[in-house]
Short mmCIF file of N, CA and C in Angstrom, two decimals:
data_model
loop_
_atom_site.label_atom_id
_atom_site.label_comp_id
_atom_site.label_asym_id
_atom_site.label_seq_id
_atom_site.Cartn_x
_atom_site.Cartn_y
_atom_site.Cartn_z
N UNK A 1 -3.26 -52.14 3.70
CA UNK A 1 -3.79 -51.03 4.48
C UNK A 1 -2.73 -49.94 4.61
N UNK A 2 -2.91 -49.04 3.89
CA UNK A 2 -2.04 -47.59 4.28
C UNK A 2 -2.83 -46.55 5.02
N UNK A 3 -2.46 -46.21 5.51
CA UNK A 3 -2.51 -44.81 6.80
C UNK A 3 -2.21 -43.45 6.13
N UNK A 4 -2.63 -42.75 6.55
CA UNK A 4 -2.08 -41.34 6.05
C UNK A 4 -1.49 -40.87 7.12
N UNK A 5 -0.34 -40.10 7.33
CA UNK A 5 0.47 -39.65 7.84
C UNK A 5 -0.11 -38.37 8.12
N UNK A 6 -0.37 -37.46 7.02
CA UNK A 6 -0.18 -35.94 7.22
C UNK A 6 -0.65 -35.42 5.75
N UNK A 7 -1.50 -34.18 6.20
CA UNK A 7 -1.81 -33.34 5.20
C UNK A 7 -1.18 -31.76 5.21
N UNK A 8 -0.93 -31.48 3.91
CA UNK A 8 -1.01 -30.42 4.04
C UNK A 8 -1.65 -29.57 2.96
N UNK A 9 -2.14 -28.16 3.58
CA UNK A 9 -3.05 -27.26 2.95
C UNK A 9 -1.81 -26.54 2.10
N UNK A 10 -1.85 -26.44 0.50
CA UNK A 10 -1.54 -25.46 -0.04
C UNK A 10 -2.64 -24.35 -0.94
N UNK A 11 -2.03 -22.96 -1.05
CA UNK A 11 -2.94 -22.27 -1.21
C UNK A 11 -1.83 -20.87 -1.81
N UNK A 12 -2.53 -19.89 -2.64
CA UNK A 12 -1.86 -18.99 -3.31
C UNK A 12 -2.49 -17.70 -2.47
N UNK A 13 -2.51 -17.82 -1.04
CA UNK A 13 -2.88 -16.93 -0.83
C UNK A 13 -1.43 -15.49 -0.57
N UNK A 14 -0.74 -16.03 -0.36
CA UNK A 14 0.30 -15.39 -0.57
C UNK A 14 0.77 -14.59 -1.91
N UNK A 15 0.09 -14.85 -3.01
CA UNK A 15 0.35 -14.79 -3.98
C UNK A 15 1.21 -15.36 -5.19
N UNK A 16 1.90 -16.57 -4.16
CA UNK A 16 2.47 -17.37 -4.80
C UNK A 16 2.06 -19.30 -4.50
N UNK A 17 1.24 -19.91 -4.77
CA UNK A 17 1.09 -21.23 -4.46
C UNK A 17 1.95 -21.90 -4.14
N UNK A 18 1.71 -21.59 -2.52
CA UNK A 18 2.96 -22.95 -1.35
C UNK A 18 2.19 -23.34 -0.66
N UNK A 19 3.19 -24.31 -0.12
CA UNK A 19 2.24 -24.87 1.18
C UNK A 19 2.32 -23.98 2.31
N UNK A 20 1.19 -23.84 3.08
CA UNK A 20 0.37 -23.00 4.02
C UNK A 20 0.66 -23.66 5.80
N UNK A 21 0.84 -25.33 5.38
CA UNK A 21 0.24 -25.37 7.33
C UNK A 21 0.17 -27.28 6.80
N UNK A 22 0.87 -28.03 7.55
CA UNK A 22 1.23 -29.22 7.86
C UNK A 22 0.10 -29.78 9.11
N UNK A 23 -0.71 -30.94 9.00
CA UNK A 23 -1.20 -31.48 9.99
C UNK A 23 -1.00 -32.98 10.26
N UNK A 24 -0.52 -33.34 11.05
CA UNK A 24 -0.46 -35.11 11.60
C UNK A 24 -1.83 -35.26 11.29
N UNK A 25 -1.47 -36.64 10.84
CA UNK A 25 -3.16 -37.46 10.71
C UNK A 25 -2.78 -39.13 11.09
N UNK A 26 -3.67 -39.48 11.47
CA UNK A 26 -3.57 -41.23 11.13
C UNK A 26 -5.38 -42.46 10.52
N UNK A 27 -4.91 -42.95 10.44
CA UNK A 27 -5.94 -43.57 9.06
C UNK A 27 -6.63 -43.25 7.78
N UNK A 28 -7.36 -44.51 7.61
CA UNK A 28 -7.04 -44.90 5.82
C UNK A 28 -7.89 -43.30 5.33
N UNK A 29 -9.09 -42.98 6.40
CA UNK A 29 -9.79 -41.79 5.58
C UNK A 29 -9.93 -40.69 6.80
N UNK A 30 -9.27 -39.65 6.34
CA UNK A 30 -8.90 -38.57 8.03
C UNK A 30 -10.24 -37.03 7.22
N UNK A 31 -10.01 -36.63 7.86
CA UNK A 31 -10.68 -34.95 7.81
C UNK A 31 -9.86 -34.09 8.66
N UNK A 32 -8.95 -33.56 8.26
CA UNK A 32 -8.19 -32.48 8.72
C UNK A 32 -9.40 -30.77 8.61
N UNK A 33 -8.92 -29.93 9.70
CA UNK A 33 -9.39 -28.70 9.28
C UNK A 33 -8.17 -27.97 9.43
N UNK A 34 -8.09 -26.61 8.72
CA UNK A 34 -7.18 -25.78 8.63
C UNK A 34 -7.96 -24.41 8.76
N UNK A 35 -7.39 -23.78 9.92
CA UNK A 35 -7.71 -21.86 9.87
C UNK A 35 -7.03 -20.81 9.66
N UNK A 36 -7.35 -20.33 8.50
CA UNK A 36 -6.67 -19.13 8.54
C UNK A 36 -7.14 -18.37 8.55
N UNK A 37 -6.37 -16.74 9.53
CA UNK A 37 -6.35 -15.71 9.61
C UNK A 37 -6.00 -14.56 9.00
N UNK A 38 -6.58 -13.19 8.84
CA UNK A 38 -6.15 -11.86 8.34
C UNK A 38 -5.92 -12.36 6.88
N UNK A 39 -6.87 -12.56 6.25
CA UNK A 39 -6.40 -13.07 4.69
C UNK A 39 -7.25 -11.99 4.10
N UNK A 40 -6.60 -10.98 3.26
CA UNK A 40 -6.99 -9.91 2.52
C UNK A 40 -8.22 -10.04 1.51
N UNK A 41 -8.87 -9.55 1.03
CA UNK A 41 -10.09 -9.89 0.03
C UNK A 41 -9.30 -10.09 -1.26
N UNK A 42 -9.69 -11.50 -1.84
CA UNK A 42 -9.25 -11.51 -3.00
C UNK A 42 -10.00 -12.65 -3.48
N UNK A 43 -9.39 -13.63 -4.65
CA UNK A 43 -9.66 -14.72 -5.00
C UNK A 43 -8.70 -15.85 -5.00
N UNK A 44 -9.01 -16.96 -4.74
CA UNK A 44 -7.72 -17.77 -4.09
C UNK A 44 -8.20 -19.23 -4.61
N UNK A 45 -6.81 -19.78 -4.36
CA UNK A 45 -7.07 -21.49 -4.41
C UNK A 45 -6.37 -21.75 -3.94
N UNK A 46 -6.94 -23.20 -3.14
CA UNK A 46 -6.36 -24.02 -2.24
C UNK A 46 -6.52 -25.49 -2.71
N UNK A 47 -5.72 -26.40 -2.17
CA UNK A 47 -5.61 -27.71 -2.64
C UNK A 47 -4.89 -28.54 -1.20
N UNK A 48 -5.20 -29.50 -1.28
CA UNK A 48 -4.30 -30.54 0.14
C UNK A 48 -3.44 -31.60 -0.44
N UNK A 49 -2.24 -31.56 0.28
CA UNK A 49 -1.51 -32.38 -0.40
C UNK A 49 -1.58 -34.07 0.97
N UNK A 50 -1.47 -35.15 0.81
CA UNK A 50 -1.52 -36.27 1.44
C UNK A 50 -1.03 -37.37 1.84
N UNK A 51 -0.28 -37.14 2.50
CA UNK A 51 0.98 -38.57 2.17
C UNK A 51 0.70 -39.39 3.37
N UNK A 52 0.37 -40.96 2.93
CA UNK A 52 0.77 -41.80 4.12
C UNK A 52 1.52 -42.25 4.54
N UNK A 53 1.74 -43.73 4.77
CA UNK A 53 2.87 -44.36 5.57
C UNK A 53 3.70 -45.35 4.80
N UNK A 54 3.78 -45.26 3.32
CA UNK A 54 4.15 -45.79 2.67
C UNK A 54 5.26 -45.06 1.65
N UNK A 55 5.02 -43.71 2.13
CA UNK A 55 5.84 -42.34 1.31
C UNK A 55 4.79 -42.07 -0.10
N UNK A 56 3.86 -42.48 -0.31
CA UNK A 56 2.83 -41.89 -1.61
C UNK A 56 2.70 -40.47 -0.96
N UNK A 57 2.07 -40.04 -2.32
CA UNK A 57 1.89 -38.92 -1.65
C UNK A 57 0.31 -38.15 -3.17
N UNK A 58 -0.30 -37.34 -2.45
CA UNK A 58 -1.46 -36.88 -3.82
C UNK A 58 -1.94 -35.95 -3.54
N UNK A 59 -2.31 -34.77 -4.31
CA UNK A 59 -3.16 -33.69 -4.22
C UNK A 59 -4.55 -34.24 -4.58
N UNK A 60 -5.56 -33.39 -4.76
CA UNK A 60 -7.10 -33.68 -4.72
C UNK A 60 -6.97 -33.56 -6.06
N UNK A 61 -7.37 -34.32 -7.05
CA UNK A 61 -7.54 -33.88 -8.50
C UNK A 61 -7.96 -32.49 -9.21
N UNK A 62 -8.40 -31.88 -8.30
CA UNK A 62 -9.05 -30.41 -8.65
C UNK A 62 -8.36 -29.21 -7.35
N UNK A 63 -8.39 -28.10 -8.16
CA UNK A 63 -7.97 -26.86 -7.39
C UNK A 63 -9.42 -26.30 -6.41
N UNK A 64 -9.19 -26.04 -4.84
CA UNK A 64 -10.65 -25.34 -5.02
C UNK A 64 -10.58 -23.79 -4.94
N UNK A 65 -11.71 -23.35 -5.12
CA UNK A 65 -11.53 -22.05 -5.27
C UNK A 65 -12.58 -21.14 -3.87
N UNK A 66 -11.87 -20.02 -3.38
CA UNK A 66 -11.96 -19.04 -2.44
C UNK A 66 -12.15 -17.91 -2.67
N UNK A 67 -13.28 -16.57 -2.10
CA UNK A 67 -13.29 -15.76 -2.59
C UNK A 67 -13.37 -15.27 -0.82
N UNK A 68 -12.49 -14.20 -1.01
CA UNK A 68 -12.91 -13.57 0.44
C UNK A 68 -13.32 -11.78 0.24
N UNK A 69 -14.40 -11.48 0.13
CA UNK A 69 -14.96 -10.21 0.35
C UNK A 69 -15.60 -9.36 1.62
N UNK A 70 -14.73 -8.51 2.03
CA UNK A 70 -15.37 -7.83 2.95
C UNK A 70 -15.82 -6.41 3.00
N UNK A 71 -15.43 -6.44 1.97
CA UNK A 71 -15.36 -4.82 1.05
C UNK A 71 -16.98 -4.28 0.42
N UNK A 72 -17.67 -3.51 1.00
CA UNK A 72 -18.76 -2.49 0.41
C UNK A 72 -18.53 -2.40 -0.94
N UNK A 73 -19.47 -2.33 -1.70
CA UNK A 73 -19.37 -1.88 -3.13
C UNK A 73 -18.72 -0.79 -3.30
N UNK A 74 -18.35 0.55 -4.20
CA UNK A 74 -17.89 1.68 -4.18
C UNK A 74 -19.10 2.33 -4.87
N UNK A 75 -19.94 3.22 -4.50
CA UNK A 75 -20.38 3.99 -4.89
C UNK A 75 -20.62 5.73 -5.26
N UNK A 76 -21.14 5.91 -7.11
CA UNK A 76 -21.20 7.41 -6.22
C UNK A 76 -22.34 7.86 -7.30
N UNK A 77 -23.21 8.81 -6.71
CA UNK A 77 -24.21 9.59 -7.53
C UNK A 77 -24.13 10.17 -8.70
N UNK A 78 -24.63 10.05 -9.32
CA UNK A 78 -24.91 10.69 -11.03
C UNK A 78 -25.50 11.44 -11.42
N UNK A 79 -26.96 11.51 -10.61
CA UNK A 79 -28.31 11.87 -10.68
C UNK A 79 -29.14 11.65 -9.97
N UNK A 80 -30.29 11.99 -9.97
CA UNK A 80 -29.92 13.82 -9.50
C UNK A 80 -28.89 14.20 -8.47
N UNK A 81 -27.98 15.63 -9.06
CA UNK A 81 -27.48 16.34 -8.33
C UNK A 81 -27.92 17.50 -7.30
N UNK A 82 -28.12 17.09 -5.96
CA UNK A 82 -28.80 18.41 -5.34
C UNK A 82 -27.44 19.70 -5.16
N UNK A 83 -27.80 20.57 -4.69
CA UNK A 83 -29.06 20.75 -4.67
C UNK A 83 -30.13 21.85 -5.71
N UNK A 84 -29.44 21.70 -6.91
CA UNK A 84 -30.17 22.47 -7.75
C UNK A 84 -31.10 21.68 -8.34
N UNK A 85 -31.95 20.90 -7.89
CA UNK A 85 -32.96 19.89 -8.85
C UNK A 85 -34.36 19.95 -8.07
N UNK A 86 -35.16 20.55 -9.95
CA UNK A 86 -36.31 21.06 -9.04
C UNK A 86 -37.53 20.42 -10.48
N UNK A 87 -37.77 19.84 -10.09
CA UNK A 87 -39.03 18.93 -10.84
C UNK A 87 -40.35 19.54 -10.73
N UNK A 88 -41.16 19.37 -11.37
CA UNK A 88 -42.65 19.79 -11.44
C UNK A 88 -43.40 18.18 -11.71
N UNK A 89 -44.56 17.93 -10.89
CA UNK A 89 -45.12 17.27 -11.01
C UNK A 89 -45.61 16.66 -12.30
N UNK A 90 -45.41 15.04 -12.24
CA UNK A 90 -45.04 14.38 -13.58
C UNK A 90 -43.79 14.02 -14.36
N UNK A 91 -43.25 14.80 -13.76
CA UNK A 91 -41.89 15.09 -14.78
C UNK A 91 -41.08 13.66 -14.68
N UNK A 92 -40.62 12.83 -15.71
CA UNK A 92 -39.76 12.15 -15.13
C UNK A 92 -38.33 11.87 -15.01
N UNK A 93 -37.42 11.84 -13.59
CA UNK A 93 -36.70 12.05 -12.88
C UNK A 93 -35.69 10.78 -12.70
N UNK A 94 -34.30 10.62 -13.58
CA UNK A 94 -33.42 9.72 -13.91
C UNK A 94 -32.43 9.90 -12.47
N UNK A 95 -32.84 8.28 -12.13
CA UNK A 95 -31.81 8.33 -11.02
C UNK A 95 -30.87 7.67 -11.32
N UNK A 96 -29.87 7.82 -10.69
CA UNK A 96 -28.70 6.80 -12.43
C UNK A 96 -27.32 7.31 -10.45
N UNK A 97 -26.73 6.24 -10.91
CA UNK A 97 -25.39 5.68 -9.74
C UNK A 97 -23.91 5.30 -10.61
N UNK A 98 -23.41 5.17 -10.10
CA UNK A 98 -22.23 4.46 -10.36
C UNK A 98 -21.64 3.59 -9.36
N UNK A 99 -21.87 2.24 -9.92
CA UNK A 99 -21.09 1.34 -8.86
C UNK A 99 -20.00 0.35 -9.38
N UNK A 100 -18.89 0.25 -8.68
CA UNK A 100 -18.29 -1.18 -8.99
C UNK A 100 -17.87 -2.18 -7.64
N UNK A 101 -18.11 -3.31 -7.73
CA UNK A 101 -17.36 -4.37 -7.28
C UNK A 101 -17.73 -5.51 -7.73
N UNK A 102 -16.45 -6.30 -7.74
CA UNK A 102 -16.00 -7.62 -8.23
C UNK A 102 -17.58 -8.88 -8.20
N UNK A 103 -18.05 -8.34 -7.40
CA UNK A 103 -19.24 -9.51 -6.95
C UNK A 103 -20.74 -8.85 -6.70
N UNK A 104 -20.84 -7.43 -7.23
CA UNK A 104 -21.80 -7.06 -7.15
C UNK A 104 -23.33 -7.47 -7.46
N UNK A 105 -24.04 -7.48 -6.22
CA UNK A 105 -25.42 -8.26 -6.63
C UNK A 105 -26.17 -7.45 -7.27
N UNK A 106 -26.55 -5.99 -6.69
CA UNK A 106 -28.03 -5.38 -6.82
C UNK A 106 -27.92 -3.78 -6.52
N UNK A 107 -28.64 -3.21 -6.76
CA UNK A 107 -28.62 -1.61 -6.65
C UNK A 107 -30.16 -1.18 -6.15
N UNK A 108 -30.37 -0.73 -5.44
CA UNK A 108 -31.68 0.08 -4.94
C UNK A 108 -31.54 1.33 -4.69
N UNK A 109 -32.48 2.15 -4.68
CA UNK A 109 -32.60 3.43 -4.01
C UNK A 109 -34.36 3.49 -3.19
N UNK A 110 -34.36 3.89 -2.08
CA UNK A 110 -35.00 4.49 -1.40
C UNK A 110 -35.55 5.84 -1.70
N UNK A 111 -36.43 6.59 -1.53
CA UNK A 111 -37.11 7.65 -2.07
C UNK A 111 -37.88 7.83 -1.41
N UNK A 112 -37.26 9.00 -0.22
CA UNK A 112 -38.69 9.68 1.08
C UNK A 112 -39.17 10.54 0.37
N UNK A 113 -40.23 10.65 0.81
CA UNK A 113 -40.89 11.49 0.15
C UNK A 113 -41.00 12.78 1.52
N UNK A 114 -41.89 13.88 1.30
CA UNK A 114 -42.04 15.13 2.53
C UNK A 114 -42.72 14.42 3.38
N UNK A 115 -43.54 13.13 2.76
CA UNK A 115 -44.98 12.97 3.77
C UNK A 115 -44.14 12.02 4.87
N UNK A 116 -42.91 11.16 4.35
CA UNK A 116 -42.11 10.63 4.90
C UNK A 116 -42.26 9.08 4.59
N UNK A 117 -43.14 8.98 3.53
CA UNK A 117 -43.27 7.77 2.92
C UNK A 117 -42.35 7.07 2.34
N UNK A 118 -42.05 5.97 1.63
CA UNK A 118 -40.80 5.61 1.17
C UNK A 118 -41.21 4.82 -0.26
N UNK A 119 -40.72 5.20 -1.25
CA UNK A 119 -41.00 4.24 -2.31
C UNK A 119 -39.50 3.79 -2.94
N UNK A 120 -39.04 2.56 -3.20
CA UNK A 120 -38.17 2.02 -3.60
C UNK A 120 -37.74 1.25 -5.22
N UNK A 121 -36.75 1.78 -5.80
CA UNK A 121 -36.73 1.40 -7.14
C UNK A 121 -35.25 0.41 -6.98
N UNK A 122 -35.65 -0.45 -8.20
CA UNK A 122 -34.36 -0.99 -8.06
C UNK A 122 -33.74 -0.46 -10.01
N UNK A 123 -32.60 -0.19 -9.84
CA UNK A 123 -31.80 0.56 -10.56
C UNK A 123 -31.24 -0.96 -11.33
N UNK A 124 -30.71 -0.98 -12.78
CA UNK A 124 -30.28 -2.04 -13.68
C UNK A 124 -29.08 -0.77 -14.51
N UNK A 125 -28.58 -2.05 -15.00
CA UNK A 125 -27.20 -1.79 -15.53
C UNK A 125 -27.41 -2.07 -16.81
N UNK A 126 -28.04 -1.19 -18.26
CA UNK A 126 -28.46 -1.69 -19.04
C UNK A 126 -27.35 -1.99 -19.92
N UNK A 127 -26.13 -1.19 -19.66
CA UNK A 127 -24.99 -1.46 -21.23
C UNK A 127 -23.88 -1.71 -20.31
N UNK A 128 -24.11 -2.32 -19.10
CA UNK A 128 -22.81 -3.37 -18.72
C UNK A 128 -21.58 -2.12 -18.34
N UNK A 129 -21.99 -0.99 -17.73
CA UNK A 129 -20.87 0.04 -17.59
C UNK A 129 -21.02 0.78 -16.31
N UNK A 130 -21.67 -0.36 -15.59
CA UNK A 130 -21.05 0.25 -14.33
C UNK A 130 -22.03 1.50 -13.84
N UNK A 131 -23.03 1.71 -14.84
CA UNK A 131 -24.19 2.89 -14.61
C UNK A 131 -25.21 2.52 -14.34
N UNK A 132 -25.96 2.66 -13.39
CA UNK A 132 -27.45 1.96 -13.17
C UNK A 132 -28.22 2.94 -12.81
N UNK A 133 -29.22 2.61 -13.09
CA UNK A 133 -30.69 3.20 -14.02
C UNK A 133 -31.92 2.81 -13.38
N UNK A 134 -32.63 4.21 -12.98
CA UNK A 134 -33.82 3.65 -12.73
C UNK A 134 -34.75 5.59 -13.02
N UNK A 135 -36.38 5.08 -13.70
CA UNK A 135 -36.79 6.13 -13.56
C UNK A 135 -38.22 6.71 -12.55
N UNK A 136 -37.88 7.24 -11.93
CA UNK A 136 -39.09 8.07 -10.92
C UNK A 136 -39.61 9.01 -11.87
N UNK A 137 -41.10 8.93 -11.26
CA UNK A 137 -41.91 10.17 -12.18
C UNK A 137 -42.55 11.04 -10.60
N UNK A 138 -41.92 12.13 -10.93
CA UNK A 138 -42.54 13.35 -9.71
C UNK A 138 -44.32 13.11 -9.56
N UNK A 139 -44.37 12.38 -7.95
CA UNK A 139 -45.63 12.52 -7.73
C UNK A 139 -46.10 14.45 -7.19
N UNK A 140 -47.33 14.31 -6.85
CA UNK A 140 -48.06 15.23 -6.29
C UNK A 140 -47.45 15.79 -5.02
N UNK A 141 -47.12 15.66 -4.42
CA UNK A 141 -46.68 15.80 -2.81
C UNK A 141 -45.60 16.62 -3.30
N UNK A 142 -45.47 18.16 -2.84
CA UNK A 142 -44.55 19.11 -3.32
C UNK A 142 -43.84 19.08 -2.02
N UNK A 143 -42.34 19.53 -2.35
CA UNK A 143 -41.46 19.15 -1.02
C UNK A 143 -40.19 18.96 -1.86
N UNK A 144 -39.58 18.44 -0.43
CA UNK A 144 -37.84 18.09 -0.60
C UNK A 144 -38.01 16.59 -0.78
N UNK A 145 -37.42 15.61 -1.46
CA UNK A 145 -37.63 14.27 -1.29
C UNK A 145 -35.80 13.85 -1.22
N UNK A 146 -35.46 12.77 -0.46
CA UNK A 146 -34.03 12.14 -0.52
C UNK A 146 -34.16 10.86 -0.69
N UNK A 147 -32.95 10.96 -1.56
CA UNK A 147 -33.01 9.70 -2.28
C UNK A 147 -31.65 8.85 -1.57
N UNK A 148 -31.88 7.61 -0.83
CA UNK A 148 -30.70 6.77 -0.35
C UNK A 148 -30.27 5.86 -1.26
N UNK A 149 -29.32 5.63 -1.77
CA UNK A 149 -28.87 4.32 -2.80
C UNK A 149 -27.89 3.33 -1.83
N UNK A 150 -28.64 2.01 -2.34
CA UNK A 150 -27.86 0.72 -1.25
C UNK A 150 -27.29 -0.26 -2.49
N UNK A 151 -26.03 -0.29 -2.52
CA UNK A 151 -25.48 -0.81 -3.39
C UNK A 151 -24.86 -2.30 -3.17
N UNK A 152 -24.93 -3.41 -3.27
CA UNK A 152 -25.15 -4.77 -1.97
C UNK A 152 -24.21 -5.62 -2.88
N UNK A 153 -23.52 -6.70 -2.35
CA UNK A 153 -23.08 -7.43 -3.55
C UNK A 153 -22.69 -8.89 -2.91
N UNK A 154 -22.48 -9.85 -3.16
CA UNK A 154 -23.04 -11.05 -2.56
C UNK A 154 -22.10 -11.61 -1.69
N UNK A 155 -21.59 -11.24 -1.52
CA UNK A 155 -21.26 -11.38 0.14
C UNK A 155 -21.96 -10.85 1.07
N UNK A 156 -22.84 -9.94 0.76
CA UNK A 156 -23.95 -9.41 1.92
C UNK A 156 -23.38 -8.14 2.06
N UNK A 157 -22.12 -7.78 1.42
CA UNK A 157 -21.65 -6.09 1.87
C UNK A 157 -22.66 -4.95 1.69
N UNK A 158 -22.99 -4.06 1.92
CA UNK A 158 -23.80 -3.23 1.63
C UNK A 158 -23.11 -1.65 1.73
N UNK A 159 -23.14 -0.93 0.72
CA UNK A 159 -22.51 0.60 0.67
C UNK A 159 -23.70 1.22 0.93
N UNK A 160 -24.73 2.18 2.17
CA UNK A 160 -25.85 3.25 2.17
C UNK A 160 -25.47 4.05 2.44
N UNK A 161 -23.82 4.71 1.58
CA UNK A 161 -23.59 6.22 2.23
C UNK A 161 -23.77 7.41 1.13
N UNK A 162 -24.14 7.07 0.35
CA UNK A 162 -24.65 7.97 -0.64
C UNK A 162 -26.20 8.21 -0.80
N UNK A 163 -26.13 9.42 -0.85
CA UNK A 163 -27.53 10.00 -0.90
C UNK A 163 -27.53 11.22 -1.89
N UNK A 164 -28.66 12.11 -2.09
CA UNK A 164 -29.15 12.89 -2.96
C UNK A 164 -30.75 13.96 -2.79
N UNK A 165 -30.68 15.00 -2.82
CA UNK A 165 -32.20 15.48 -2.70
C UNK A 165 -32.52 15.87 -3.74
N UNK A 166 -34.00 15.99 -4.11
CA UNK A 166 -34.81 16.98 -5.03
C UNK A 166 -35.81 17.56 -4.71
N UNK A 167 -36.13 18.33 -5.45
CA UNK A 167 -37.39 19.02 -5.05
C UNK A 167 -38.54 18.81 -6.07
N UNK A 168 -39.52 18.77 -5.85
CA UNK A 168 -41.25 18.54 -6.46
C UNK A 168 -41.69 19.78 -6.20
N UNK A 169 -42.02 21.00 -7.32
CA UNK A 169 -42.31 22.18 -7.01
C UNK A 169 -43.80 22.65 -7.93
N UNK A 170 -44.31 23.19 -7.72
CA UNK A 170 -46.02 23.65 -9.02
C UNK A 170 -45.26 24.39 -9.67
N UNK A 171 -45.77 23.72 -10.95
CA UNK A 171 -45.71 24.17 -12.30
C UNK A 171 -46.33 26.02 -12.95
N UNK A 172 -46.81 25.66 -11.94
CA UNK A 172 -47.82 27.75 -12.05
C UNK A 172 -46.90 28.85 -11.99
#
């Protein structure tokens, strides 16, 4: 019967893989927790090291891995540029973004219309560059319309500070 003494958490969050934080333990199978604080967004690994009462000592056979994101996507408009954009009914109207982050899920835009209706596209990244794409065709309803883009990425961050107007004007 060996005991475990003590674990400890190592981790590269420092940027260099050391040990982090020492915990007393006693018996054959323990569950230690470890908290850490103010740890910057990045990608990380951690591992526990284990020694009992016999002086053995073992890491976990595998590294695990950590991602900490708290960071909004970065976004910025492409298309349309207001406020010189003036469409005629039918026409169709390339809404196109630029986004990056590391973990990005999804791209939408919102689209009020004058009546104050909302129709929503979701924008794709067809050649992997960071440009996303979606096309509106100018309905009937002549007016100012704004366009909100929500740029989300899986941590749940969400960027809705970019926006855009156009106009839907008769063709006569």
């Amino acid at each position: 019967n060996v005991n475990i003494t003590n674990v400890t958490l190592f981790n590269n969050i420092s940027g260099v893989f050391r040990s982090n934080e020492t915990k007393q333990s006693t018996g054959a199978f323990v569950r230690v927790n470890f908290t850490l604080n103010s740890i910057s967004d990045g990608q990380y690994i951690w591992n526990c090291l284990a020694n009992d009462s016999s002086g053995n000592s073992a890491f976990s056979i595998v590294n695990y891995s950590l991602v900490i994101d708290t960071t909004p996507p970065n976004a910025t408009v492409l298309s349309p540029l207001a406020p010189s954009n003036s469409f005629t009914i039918g026409q169709h109207i390339n809404i196109t973004i630029r986004s990056y982050d590391i973990n990005l899920s999804n791209i939408t835009a919102n689209i009020t219309t004058p009546t104050l209706s909302v129709a929503s596209a979701v924008l794709n990244d067809t050649n992997s560059d960071a440009v996303f794409n979606a096309t509106y065709i100018a309905p009937s309803a002549l007016g100012q319309y704004t366009i909100r883009f929500f740029a989300t990425d899986g941590a749940g961050n969400i960027n809705a500070t970019q926006t855009t107007t156009f106009s839907v004007v008769d063709s006569a």
